[in-house]
Coordinates of C-alpha atoms in Angstrom, one line a residue:
X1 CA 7.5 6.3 18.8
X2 CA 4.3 4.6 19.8
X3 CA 0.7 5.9 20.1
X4 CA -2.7 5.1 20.3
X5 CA -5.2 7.2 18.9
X6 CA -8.3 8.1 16.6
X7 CA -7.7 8.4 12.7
X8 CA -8.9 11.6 13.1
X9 CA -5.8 12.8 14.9
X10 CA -2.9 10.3 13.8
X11 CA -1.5 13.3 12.3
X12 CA -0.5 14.9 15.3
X13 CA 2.0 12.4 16.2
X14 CA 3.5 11.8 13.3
X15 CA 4.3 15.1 12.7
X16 CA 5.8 15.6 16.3
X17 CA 8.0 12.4 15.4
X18 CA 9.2 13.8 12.6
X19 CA 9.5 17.9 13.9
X20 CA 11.9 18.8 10.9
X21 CA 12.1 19.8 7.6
X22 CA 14.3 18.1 4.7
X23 CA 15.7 21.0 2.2
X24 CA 18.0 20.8 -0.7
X25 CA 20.9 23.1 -1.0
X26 CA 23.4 23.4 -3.7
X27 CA 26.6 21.6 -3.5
X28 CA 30.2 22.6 -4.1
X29 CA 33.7 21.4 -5.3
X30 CA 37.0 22.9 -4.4
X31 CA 37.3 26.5 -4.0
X32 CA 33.5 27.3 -3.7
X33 CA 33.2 25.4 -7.3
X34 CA 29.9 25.5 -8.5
X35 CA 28.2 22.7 -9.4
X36 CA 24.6 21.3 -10.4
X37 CA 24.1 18.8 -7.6
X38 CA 22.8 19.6 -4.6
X39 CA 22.4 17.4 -1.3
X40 CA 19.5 17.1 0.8
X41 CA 19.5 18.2 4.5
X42 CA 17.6 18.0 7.7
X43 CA 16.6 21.6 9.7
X44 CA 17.7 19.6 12.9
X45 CA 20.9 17.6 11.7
X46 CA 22.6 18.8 9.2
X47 CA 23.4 16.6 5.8
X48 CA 21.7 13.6 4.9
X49 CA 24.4 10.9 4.2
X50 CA 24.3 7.9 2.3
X51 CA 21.7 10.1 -0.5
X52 CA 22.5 10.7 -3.5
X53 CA 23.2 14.2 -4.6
X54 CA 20.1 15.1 -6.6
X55 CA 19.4 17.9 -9.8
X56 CA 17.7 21.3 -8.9
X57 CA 14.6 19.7 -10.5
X58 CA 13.6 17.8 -7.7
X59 CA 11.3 18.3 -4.2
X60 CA 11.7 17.0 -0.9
X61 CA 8.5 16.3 0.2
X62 CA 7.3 17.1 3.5
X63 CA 6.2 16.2 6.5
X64 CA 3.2 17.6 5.6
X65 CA 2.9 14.5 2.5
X66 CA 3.7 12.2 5.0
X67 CA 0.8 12.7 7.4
X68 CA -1.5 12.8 4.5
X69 CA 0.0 9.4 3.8
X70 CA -1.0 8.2 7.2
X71 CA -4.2 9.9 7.2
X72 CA -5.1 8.0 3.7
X73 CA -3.9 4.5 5.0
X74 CA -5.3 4.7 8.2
X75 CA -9.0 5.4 6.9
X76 CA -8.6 1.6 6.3
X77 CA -9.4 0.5 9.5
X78 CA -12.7 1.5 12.0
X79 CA -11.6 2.3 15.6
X80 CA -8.0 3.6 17.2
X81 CA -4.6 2.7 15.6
X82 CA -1.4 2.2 16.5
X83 CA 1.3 4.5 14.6
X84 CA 4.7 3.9 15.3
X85 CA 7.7 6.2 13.3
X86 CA 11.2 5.1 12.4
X87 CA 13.8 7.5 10.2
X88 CA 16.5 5.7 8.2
X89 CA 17.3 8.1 5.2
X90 CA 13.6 8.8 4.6
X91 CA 10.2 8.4 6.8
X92 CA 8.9 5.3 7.6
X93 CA 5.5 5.0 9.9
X94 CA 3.5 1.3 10.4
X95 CA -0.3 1.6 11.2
X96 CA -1.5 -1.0 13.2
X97 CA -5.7 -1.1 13.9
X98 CA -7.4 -2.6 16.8
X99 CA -7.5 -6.4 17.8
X100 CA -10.5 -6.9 16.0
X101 CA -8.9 -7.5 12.7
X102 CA -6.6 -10.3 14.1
X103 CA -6.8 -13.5 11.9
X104 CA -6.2 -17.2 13.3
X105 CA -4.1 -19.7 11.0
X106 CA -3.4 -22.2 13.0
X107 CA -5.9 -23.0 16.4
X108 CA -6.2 -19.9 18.9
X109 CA -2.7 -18.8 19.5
X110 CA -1.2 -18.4 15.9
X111 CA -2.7 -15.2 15.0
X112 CA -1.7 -12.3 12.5
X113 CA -2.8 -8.9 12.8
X114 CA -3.1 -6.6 10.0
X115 CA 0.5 -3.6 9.4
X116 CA 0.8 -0.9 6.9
X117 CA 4.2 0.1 6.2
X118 CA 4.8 3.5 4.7
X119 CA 8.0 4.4 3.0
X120 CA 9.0 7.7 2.2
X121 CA 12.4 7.4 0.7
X122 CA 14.7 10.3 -0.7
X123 CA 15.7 8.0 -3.3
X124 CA 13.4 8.7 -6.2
X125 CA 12.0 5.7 -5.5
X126 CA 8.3 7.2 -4.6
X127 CA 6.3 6.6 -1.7
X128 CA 5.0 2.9 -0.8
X129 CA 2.8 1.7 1.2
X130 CA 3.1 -2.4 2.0
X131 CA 0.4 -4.2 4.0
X132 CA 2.6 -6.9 6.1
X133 CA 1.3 -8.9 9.4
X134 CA 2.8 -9.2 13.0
X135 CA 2.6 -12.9 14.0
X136 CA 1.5 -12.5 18.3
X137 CA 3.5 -16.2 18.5
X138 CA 6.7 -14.8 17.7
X139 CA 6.8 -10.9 18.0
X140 CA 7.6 -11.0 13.8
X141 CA 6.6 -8.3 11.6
X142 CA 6.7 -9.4 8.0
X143 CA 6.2 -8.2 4.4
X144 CA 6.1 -11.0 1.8
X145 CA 6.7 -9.6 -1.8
X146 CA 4.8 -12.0 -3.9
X147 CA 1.4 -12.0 -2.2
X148 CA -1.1 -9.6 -4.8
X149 CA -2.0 -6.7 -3.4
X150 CA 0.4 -6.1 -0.9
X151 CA 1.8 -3.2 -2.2
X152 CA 1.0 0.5 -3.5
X153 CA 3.4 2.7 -4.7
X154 CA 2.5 6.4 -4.8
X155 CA 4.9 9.3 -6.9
X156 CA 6.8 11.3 -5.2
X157 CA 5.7 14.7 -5.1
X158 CA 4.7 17.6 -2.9
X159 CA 1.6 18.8 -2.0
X160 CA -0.1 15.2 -1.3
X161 CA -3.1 16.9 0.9
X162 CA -4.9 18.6 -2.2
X163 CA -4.6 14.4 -3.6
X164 CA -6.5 13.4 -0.5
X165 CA -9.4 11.1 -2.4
X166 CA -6.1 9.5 -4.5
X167 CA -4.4 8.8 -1.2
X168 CA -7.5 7.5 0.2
X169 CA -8.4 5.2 -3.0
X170 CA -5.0 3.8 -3.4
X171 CA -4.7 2.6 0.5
X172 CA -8.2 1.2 -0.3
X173 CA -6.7 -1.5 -2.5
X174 CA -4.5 -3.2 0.4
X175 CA -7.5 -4.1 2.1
X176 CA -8.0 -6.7 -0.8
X177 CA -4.0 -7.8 -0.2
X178 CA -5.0 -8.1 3.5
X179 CA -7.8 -10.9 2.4
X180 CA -4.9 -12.4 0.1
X181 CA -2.3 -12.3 2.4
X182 CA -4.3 -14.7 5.4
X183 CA -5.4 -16.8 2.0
X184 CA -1.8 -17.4 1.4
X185 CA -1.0 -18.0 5.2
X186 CA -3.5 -20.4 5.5
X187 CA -2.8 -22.0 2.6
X188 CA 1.0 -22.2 4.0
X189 CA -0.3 -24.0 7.2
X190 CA -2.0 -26.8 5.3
X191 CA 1.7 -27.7 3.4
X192 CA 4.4 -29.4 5.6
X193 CA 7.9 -29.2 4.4
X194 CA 11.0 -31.3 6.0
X195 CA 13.0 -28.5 8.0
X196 CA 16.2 -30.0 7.7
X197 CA 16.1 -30.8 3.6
X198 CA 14.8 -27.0 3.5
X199 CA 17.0 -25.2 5.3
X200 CA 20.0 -27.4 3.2
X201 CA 18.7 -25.8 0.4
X202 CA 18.0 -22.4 1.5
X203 CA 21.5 -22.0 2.7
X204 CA 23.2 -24.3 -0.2
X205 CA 25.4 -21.5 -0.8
X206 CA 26.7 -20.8 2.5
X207 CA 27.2 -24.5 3.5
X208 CA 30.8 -25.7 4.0
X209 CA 32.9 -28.5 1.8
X210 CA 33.0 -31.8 3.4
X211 CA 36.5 -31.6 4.0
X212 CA 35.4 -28.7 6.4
X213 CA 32.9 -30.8 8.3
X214 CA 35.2 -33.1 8.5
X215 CA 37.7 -30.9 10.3
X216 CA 35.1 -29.7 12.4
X217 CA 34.7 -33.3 13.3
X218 CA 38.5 -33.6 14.4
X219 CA 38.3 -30.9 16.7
X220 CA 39.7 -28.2 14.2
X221 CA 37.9 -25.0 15.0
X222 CA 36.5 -23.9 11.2
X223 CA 34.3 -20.2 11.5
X224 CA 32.3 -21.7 8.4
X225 CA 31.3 -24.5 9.9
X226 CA 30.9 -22.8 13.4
X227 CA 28.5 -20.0 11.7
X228 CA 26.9 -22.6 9.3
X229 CA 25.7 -24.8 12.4
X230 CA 24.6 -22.2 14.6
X231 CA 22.3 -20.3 12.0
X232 CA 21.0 -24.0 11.5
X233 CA 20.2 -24.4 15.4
X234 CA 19.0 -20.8 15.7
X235 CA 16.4 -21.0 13.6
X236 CA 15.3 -24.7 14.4
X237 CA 15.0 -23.6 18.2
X238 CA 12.4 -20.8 16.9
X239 CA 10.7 -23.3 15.5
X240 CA 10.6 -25.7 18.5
X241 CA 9.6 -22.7 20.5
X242 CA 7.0 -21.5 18.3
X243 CA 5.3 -24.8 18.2
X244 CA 4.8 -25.2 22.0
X245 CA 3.7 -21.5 22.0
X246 CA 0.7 -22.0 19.4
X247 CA 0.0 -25.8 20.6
X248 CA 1.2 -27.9 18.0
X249 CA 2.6 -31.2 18.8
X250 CA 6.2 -31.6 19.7
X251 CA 9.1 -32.3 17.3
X252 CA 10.0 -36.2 18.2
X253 CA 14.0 -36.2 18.7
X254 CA 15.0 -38.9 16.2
X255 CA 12.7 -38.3 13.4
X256 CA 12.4 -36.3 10.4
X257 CA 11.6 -32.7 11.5
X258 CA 8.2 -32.1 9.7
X259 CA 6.7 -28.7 9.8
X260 CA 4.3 -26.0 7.8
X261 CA 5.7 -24.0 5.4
X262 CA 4.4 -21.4 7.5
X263 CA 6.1 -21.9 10.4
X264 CA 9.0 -22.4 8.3
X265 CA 8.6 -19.1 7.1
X266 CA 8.0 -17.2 10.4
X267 CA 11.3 -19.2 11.7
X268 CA 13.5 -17.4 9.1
X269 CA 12.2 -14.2 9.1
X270 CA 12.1 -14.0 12.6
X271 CA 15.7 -15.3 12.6
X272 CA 16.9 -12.2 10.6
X273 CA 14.2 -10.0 12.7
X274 CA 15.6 -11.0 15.8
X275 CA 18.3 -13.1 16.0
X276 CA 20.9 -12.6 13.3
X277 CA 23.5 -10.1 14.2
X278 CA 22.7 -6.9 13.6
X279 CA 25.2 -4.6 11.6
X280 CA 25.5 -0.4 12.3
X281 CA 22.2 1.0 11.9
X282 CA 20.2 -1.8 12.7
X283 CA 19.6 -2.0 16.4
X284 CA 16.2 -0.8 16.9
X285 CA 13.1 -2.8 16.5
X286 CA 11.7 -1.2 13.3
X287 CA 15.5 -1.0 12.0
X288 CA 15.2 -4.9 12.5
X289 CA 12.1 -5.0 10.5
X290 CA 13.4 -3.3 7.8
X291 CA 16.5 -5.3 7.5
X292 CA 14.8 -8.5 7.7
X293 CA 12.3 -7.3 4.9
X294 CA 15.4 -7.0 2.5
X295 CA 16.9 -9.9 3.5
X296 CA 17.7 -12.1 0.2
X297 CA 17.2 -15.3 2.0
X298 CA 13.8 -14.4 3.6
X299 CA 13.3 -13.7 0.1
X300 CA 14.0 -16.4 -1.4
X301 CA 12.6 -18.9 1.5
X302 CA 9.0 -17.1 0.5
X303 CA 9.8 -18.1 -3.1
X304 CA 10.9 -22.0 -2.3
X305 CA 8.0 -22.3 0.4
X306 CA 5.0 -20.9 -1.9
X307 CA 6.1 -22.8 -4.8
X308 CA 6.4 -26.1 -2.7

């Protein structure tokens, strides 16, 4: 669900996107058994699955905490916002502000744009709220884990409104990760990295034998391979897009394939974002963003490409 619409009534959405309640009720073995667990339930669908069964000590939160949430982070920004919702086991919402706060890194048409993630799990995890950037050149929307700043984690309780000043104070700090975040991407666009030596390493794990290759060289048709060369050449052709989208000179055919580390970066997230196939569960857009944000390799091309 997408709106846009003053701060002053994000609220209203949100809470029409998410129209239900989650209640715990006490859970039972064989023959009415009685136990101390109880499982967590939607007024709409029924039972949660895939939570864990939780003690009677703990609270859902609400709705209710949610939109105070939103309210909080989206004091942040001057102007209209965009709020889009997603549920997966918990709330999710991502605030997006006006065009104003778009940021260049690299001439006019690689831009980032400022997005607040909020996660309201039923995991005991707390809430979180992550300040991430969409990238205009290739539709990505990405959260990268060791930029300071970037994250706020909130406990999980109910009751969230009377906390209002808290809420509002503890979105405050992304603002600073915001700052840090287009400091690291620019920084990332002044460091060129060899594509194919990185993505070697990146995928070292999943790379096949050389007596594979060299099947695959005989004509033998070897999945490993297959899938191995095919990730390779998706993520390359992102990156050959992406540079003729944002006006960077092209790739010359037969020499070393030198590029930024953040284009590098975009290339892989957006290959998990976008590209990658998508298992059960993951076929919407904000599904997608989720998956690729805990996707171990995006993670770890973050960790190679900032420490190059």
């Amino acid at each position: 669900m997408s709106n846009v619409q003053n701060i002053s009534t994000v609220s209203a959405s949100v809470r029409s996107a998410f129209d239900f309640d989650v209640d715990k009720f006490p859970l039972f073995g064989p023959d009415n058994m009685k136990t101390d667990q109880y499982g967590l339930f939607r007024s709409d669908t029924g039972y949660i699955e895939g939570v864990k069964s939780i003690s009677g000590r703990y609270v859902p939160h609400s709705t209710d905490d949610v939109c105070a949430l939103v309210e909080a982070a989206s004091t942040m920004f001057d102007g209209d916002v965009t709020c889009k919702t997603h549920w997966n086991r918990g709330h999710y919402v991502s605030i997006q502000p006006t065009d104003e706060h778009r940021r260049a890194i690299h001439g006019k048409n690689d831009n980032i744009f400022p997005r607040v993630i909020i996660r309201g799990g039923f995991d005991g995890k707390g809430f979180h709220g992550t300040m991430g950037y969409f990238r205009d050149a290739c539709s990505n929307l990405a959260m990268m884990r060791k930029v300071a700043g970037t994250c706020v984690s909130i406990r999980h309780t109910s009751g969230l409104r009377d906390r209002m000043n808290f809420l509002v104070d503890t979105f405050g700090e992304l603002s600073e990760g915001w700052e840090n975040l287009v400091s690291v991407a620019t920084a990332m666009e002044s460091k060129n990295v060899n594509l194919d030596n990185f993505l070697g390493s990146l995928f070292a794990d999943k790379a096949p034998t050389e007596a594979e290759f060299q099947a695959a060289d005989d004509g033998d048709k070897v999945r490993k391979v297959t899938s191995y060369n095919d990730r390779i050449e998706a993520i390359t052709k992102r990156v050959v897009g992406e540079r003729a989208k944002t006006g960077r000179v092209a790739l010359e055919k037969d020499a070393p394939k030198i590029v930024s580390a953040w284009e590098m970066f975009n290339a892989v997230q957006g290959y998990y974002q976008h590209d990658a196939q998508a298992k059960k569960g993951f076929k919407s857009d904000f599904a997608r963003i989720l998956r690729s944000a805990n996707e171990r390799y995006v993670h770890q091309a973050e960790n190679l490409l900032l420490a190059a």
